[in-house]
Every structure is written in C-alpha cells, then in structure tokens.
mmCIF file of C-alpha atoms in Angstrom:
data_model
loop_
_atom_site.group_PDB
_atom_site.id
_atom_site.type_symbol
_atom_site.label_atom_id
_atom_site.label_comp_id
_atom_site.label_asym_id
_atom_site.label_seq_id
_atom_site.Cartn_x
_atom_site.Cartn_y
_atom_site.Cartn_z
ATOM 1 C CA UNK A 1 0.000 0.000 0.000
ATOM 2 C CA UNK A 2 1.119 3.576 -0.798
ATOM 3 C CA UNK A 3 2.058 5.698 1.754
ATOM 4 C CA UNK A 4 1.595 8.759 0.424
ATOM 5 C CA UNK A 5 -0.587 9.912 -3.034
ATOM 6 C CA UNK A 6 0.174 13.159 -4.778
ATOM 7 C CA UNK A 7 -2.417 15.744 -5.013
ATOM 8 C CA UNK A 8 -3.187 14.945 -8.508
ATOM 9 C CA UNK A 9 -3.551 11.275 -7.645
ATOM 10 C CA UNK A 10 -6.150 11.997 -5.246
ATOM 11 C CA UNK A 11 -8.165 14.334 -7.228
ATOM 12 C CA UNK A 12 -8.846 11.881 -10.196
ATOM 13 C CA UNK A 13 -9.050 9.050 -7.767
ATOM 14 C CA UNK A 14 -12.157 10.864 -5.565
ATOM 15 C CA UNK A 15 -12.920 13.314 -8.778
ATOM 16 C CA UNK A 16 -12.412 16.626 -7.738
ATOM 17 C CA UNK A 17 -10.514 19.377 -9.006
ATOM 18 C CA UNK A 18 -6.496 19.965 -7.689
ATOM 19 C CA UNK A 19 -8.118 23.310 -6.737
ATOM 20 C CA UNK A 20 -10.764 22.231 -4.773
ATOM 21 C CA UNK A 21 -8.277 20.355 -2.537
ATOM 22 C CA UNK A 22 -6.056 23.219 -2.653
ATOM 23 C CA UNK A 23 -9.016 25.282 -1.179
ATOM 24 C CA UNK A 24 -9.684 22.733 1.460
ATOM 25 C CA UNK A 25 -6.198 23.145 2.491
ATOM 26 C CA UNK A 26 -6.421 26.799 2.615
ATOM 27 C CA UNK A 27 -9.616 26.956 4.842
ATOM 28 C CA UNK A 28 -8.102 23.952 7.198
ATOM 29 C CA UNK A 29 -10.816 21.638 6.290
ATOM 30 C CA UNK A 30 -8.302 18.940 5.152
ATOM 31 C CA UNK A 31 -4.628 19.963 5.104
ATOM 32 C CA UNK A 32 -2.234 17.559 2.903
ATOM 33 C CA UNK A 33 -0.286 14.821 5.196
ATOM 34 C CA UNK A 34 2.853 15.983 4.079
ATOM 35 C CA UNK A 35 4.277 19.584 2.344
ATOM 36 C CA UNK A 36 7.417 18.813 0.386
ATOM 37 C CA UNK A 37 9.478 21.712 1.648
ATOM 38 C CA UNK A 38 11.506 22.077 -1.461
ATOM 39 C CA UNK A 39 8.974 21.917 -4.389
ATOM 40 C CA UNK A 40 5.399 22.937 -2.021
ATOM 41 C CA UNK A 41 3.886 19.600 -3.730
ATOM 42 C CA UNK A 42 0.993 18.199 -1.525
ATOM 43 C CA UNK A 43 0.740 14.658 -0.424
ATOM 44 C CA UNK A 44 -2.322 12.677 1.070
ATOM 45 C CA UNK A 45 -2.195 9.522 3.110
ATOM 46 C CA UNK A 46 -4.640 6.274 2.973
ATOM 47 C CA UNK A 47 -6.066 7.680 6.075
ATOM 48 C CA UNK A 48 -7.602 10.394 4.804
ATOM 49 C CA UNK A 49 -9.493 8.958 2.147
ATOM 50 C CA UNK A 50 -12.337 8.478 4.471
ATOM 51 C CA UNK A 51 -12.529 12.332 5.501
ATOM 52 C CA UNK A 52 -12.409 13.422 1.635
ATOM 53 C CA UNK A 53 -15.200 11.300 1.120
ATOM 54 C CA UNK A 54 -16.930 12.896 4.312
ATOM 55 C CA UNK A 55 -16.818 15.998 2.915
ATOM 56 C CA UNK A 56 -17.564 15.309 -0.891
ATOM 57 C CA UNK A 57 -20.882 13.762 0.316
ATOM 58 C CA UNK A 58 -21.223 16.672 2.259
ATOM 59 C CA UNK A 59 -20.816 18.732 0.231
ATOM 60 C CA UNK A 60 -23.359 17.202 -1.883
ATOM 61 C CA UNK A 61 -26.170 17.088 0.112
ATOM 62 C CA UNK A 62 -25.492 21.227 0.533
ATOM 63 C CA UNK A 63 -23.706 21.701 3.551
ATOM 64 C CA UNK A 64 -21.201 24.689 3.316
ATOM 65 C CA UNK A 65 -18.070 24.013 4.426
ATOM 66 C CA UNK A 66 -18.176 26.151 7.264
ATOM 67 C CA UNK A 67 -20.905 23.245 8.932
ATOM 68 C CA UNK A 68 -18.233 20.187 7.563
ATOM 69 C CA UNK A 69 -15.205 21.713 9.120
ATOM 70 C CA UNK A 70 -17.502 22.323 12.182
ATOM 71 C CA UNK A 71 -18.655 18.611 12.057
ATOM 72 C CA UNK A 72 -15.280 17.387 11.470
ATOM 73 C CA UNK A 73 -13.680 19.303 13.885
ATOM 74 C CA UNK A 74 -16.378 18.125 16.630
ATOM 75 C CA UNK A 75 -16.272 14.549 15.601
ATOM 76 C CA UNK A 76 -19.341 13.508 17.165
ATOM 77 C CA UNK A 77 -22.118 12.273 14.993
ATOM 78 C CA UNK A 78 -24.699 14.097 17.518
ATOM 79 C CA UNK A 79 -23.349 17.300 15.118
ATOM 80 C CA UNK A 80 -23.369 15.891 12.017
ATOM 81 C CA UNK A 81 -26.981 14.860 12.753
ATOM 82 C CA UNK A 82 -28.312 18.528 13.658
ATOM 83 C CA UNK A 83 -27.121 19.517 10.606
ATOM 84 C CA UNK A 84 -28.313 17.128 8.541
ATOM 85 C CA UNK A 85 -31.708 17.901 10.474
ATOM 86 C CA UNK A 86 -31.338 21.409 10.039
ATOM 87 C CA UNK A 87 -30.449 20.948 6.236
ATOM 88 C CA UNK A 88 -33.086 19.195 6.024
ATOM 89 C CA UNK A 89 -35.451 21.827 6.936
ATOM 90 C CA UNK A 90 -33.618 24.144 4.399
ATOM 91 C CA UNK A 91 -34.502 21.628 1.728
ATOM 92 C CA UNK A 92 -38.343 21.324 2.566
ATOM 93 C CA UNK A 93 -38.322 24.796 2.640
ATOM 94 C CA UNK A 94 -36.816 25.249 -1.245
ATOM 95 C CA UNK A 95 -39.027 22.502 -1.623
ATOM 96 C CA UNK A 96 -42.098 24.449 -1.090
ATOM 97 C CA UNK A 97 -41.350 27.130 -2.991
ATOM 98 C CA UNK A 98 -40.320 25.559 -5.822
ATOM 99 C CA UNK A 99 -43.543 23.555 -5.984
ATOM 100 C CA UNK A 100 -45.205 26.784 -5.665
ATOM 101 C CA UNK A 101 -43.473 28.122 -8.328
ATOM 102 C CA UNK A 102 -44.089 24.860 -10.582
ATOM 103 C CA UNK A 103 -47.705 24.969 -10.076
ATOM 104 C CA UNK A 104 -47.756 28.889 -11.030
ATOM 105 C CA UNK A 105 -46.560 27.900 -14.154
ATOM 106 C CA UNK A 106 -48.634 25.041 -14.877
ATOM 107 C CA UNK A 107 -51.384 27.667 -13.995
ATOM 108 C CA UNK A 108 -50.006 30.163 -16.605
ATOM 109 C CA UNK A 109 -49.840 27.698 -19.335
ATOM 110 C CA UNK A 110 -53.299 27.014 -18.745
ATOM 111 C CA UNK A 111 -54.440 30.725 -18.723
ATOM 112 C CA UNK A 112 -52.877 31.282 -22.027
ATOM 113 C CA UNK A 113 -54.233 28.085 -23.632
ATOM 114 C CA UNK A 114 -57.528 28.342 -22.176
ATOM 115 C CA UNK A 115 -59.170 30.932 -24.719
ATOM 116 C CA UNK A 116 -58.229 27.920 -27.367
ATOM 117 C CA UNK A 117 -60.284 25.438 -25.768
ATOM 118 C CA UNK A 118 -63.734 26.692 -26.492
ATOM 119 C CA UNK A 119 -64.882 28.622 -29.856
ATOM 120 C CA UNK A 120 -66.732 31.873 -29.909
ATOM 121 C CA UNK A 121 -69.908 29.756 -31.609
ATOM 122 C CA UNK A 122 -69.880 27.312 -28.815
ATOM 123 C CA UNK A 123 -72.117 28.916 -26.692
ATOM 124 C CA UNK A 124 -73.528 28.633 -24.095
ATOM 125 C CA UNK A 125 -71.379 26.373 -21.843
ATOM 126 C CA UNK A 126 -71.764 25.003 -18.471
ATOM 127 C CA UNK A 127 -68.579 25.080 -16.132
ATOM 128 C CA UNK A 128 -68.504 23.187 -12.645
ATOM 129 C CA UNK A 129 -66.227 25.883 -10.428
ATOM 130 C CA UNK A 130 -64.959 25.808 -6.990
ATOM 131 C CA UNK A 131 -64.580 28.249 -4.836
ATOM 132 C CA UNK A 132 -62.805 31.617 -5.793
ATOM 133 C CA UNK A 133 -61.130 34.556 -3.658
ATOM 134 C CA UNK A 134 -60.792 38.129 -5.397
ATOM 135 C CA UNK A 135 -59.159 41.509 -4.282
ATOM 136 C CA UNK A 136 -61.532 44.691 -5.911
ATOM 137 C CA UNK A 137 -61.939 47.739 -6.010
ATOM 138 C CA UNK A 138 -65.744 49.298 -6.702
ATOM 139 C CA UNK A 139 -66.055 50.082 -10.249
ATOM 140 C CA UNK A 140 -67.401 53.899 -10.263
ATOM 141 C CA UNK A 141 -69.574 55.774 -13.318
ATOM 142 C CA UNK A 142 -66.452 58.371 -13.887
ATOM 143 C CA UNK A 143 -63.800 55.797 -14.215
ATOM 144 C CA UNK A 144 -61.590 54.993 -16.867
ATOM 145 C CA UNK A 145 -59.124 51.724 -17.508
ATOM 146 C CA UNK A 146 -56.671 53.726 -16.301
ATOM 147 C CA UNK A 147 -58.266 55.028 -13.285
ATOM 148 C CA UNK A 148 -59.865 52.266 -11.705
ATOM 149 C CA UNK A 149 -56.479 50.011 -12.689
ATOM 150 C CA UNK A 150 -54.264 52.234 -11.025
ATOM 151 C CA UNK A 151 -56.534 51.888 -7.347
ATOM 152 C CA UNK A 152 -56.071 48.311 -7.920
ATOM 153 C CA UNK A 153 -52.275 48.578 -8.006
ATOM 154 C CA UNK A 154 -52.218 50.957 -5.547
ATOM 155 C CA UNK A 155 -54.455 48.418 -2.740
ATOM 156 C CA UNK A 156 -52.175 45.034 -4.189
ATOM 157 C CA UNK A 157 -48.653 46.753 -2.945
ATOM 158 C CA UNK A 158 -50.510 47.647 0.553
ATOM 159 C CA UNK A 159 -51.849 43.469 0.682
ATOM 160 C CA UNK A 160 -49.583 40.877 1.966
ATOM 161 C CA UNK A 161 -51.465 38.226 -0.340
ATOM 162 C CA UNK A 162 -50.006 36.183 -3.208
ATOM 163 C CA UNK A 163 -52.104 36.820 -7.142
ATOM 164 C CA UNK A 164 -52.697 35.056 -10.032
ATOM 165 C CA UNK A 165 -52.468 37.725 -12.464
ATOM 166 C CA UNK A 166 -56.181 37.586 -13.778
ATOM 167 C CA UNK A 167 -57.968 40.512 -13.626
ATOM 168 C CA UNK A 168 -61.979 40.691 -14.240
ATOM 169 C CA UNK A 169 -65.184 42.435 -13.578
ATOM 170 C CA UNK A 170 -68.109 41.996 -11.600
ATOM 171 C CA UNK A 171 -70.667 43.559 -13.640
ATOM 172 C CA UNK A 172 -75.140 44.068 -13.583
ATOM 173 C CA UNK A 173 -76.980 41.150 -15.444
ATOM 174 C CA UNK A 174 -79.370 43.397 -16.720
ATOM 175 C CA UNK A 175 -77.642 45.270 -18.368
ATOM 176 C CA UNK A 176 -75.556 42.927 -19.696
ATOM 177 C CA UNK A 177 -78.797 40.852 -21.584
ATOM 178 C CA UNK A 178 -78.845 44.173 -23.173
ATOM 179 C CA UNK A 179 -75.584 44.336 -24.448
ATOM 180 C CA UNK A 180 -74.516 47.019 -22.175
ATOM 181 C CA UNK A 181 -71.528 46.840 -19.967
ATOM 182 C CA UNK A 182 -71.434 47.970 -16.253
ATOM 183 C CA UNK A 183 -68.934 46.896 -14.370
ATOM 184 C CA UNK A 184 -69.714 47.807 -10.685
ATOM 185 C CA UNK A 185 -65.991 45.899 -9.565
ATOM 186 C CA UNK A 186 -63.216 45.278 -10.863
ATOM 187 C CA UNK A 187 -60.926 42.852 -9.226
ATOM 188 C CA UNK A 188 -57.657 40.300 -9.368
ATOM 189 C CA UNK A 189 -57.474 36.978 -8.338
ATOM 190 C CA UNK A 190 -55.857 35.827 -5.680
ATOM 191 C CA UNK A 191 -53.792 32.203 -5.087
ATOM 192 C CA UNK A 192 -55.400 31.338 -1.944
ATOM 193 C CA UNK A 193 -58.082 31.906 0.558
ATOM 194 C CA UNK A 194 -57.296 35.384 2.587
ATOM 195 C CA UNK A 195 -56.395 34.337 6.323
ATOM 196 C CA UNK A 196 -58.253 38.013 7.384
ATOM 197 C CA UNK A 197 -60.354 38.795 4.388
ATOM 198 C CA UNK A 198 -61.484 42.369 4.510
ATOM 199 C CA UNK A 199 -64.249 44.565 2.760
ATOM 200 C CA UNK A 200 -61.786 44.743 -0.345
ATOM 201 C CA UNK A 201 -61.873 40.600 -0.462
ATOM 202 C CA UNK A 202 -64.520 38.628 -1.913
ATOM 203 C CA UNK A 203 -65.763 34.985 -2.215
ATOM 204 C CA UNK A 204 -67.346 34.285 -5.528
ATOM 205 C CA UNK A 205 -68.960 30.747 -4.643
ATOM 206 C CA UNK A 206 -68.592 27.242 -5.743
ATOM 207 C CA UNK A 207 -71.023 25.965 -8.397
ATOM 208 C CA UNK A 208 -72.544 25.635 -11.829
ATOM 209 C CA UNK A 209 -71.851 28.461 -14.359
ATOM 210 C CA UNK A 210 -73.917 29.447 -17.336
ATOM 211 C CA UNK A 211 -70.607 30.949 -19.488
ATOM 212 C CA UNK A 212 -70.521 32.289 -23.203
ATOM 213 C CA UNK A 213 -66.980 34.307 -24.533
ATOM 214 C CA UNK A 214 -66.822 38.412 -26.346
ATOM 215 C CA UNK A 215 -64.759 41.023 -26.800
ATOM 216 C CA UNK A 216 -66.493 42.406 -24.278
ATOM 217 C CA UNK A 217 -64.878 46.148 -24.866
ATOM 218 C CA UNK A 218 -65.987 46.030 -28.058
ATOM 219 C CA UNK A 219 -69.012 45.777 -29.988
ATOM 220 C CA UNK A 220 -67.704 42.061 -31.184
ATOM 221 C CA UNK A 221 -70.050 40.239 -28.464
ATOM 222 C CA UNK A 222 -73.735 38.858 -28.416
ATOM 223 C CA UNK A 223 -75.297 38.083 -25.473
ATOM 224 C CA UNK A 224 -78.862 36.767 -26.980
ATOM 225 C CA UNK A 225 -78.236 32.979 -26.626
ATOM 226 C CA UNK A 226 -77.070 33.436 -22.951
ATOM 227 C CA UNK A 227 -79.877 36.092 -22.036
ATOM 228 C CA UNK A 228 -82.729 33.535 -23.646
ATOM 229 C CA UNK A 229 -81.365 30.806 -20.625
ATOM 230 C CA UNK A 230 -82.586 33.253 -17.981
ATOM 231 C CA UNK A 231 -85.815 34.022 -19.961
ATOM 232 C CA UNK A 232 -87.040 30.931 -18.648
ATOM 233 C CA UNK A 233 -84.543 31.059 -15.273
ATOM 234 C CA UNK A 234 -83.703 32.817 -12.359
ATOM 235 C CA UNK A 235 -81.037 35.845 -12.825
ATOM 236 C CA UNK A 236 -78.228 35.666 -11.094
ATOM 237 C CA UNK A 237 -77.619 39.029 -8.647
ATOM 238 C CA UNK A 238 -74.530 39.946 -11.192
ATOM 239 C CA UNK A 239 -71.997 38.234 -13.617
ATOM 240 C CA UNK A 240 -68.437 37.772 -13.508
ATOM 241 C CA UNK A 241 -66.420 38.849 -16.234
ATOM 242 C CA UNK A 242 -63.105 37.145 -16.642
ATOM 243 C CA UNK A 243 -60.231 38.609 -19.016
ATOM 244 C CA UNK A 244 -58.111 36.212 -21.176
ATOM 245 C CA UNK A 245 -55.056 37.809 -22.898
ATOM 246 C CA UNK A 246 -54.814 36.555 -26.482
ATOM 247 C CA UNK A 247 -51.646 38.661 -27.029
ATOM 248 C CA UNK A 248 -49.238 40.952 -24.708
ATOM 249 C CA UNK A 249 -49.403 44.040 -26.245
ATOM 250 C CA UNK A 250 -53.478 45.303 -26.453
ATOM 251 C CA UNK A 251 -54.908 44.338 -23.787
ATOM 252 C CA UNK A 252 -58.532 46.575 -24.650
ATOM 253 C CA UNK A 253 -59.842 44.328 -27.118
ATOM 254 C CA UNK A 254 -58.752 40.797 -25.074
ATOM 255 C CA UNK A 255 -61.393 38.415 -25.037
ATOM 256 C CA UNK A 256 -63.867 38.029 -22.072
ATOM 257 C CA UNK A 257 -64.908 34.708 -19.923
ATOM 258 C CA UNK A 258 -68.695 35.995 -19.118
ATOM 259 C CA UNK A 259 -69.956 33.374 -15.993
ATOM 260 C CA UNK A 260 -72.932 33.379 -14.526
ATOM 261 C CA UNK A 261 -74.284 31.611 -11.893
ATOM 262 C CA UNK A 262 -76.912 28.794 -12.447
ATOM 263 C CA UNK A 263 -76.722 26.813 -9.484
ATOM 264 C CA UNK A 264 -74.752 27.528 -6.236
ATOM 265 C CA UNK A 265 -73.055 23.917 -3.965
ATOM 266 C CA UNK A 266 -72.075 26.172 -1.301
ATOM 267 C CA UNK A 267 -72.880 30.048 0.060
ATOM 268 C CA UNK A 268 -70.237 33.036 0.709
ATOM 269 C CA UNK A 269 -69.871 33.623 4.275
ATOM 270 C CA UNK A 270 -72.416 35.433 6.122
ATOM 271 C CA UNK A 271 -75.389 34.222 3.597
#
C-alpha cells in the first residue's frame, strides 16, 4: 500500500478538481499529510481517504463548508446529525417554494391556452367551479381603464397576499342581456383563501356556471343565446367577467370569460 498519493492522484481518484483540494487546504478543512518543503507539492495519506469522502458527500447534500469543518472538527455524529436535520429543513423549505413556483406555471400555461379550448360559436357552456377569492376595487360611473387600474395597483402593494395575475369584472346582469356593460368591480385573483379577508376581499362561490366568450370592450359580443337561458330562469344578482389575454401588447380588445351563476353547492360567508 502507498504511503503517500500526490495531489493529482487523489483528485482523479475521488474526482475533484487539484483546486478544490487546494481550497480545502487553505480553509483547514483537510490539510495535505505531508508539504514537500523544497517543491510545495501536496501529499495525502490512505487515512484520509475516508474524511475526503466525508466531505464530498457533504458537500453534496449542501452543507457549506463552514458546517463540515464544524462537524469534522467536533467529531461527534450528535453534530453531524443537527445539521443534517437542520439541512433538512432548508430543503423542505426550497421545496415548497419551488412547488409553488411549478404549479404557477402550470397555472399560466393554462391561462394562455384556455381561450383555445372553447370557440366563440360554442355557446352557451356550463362550467362546474370551486370556490374563488378576489381583491376589488368598486367600479365607479367616472372611471376609466386607467383610473380604476391604477386603485387596484395601488391596494395590491398595501396586501400581503399572493395573485394570479387575472384581472376581471363583476358587472349588472341586466344590463348585460342588453348588451350594455357595467362593471360595478373590478378585481384580481388571488392564489389562496385570505387568512383576514377584509371589505376589499370577496368569495365568488362554488357551483354551476352558465358561461358564453366576447370582446367584451368592443361591440364584437352577443349576449342573446345566454340572455334567452334566464328568460325561462332565475337571474343571477350579477356576472363575472373574466379577461383572457390573447396577445401581450393590447390588452382593450382581449377576449372576455362571461360566468354566470346557475346553481350555487355552497354560500359566501355570512349568507
């Protein structure tokens, strides 16, 4: 058996880098068995195989080698163990978010492909929807886009909630069966259930919807079809009017999710 292995040995033997080892020496994490004197070459010993491995699986499972040296330099596997523990909780934590983040883009991709699924002719259509949580503002007679977009803005950076970025109206049935549209909210939704909803939160409940699609800021929508269902039918107190982007540079002539509903599974709060 060798007594000694140079420092190139032992980086193609454990593959790492001549500089990695030379950094390890540096921050007294592992310091070579032997210095040649003469020539500053390196040398490692059989016996420290085992604490190069230490710290390569260490390293892999995303301690910083602050923690190994620690660990190494206590010995004890009672350290090693918090740290894995606490590592652990680091990783559930990245976890989390990145499965948040994965499941805000599979909601994006479905946003954008949504408008594809149904055809302006099909209509009406019946959609089975859960439970949804908006943030609005009231809608008045004197505003414009701009106007009543900018109060929105303005109460989202004051809210510690998280959005999907969908904006909509709530808007008068009546006057929609006319082709006339009166928004009396307009709102964005948001990812989850508030934990203190206030009067700027609202629960649009779970339940059949009566749906049919326009250009809603335009004169390219007809309502007839969907107004001759509640000939027949009970109105619903208002509709909700959900924008789709079909592009991301106009946003006025976007086409419009109209809902309303026909049958309710369970009632907001308070009703």
């Amino acid at each position: 058996m060798k007594d000694l292995y140079t420092i190139g040995e032992i980086a193609k033997l454990f593959g790492i880098s001549v500089q990695t080892l030379r950094n390890y020496s540096n921050l007294n994490l592992l310091r070579p068995q032997r210095v040649d004197e003469n020539t500053g070459y390196r040398y490692y010993s059989f016996q420290q195989f085992h604490y190069i491995d230490r710290i390569k699986y260490l390293r892999k499972l995303g301690l910083s080698l602050t923690e190994i040296e620690e660990i190494i330099e206590d010995g004890q596997t009672d350290k090693l163990l918090s740290s894995l523990e606490l590592q652990k909780q680091r990783m559930a934590e990245e976890l989390k978010k990145l499965q948040e983040t994965y499941d805000d883009i599979s909601w994006y991709i479905h946003y954008f492909q949504y408008i594809n699924q149904y055809s302006f002719n099909d209509i009406p259509y019946v959609l089975q929807l859960e439970k949804r949580y908006i943030l609005f503002v009231d809608h008045l007679e004197t505003d414009t886009v701009e106007s009543v977009e900018t109060r929105l803005t303005k109460l989202k950076s004051v809210k510690n909630l998280e959005f999907r970025r969908q904006y909509g109206y709530i808007a008068h049935f009546d006057d929609l069966v006319q082709k006339k549209f009166t928004p009396t909210k307009y709102f964005i939704y948001l990812k989850h259930r508030p934990d203190n909803p206030d009067v700027f939160c609202m629960e649009l409940p779970a339940g059949e919807y009566l749906c049919f699609r326009g250009k809603i800021r335009t004169d390219q929508w007809d309502p007839s079809i969907f107004a001759a269902y509640f000939q027949k039918h009970p109105a619903p107190p208002y509709i909700i009017a959900n924008e789709y982007e079909d592009n991301l540079k106009e946003y006025r002539t976007c086409p419009y999710e109209i809902q309303a509903l026909i049958t309710e599974n369970n009632k907001p709060p308070g009703k």
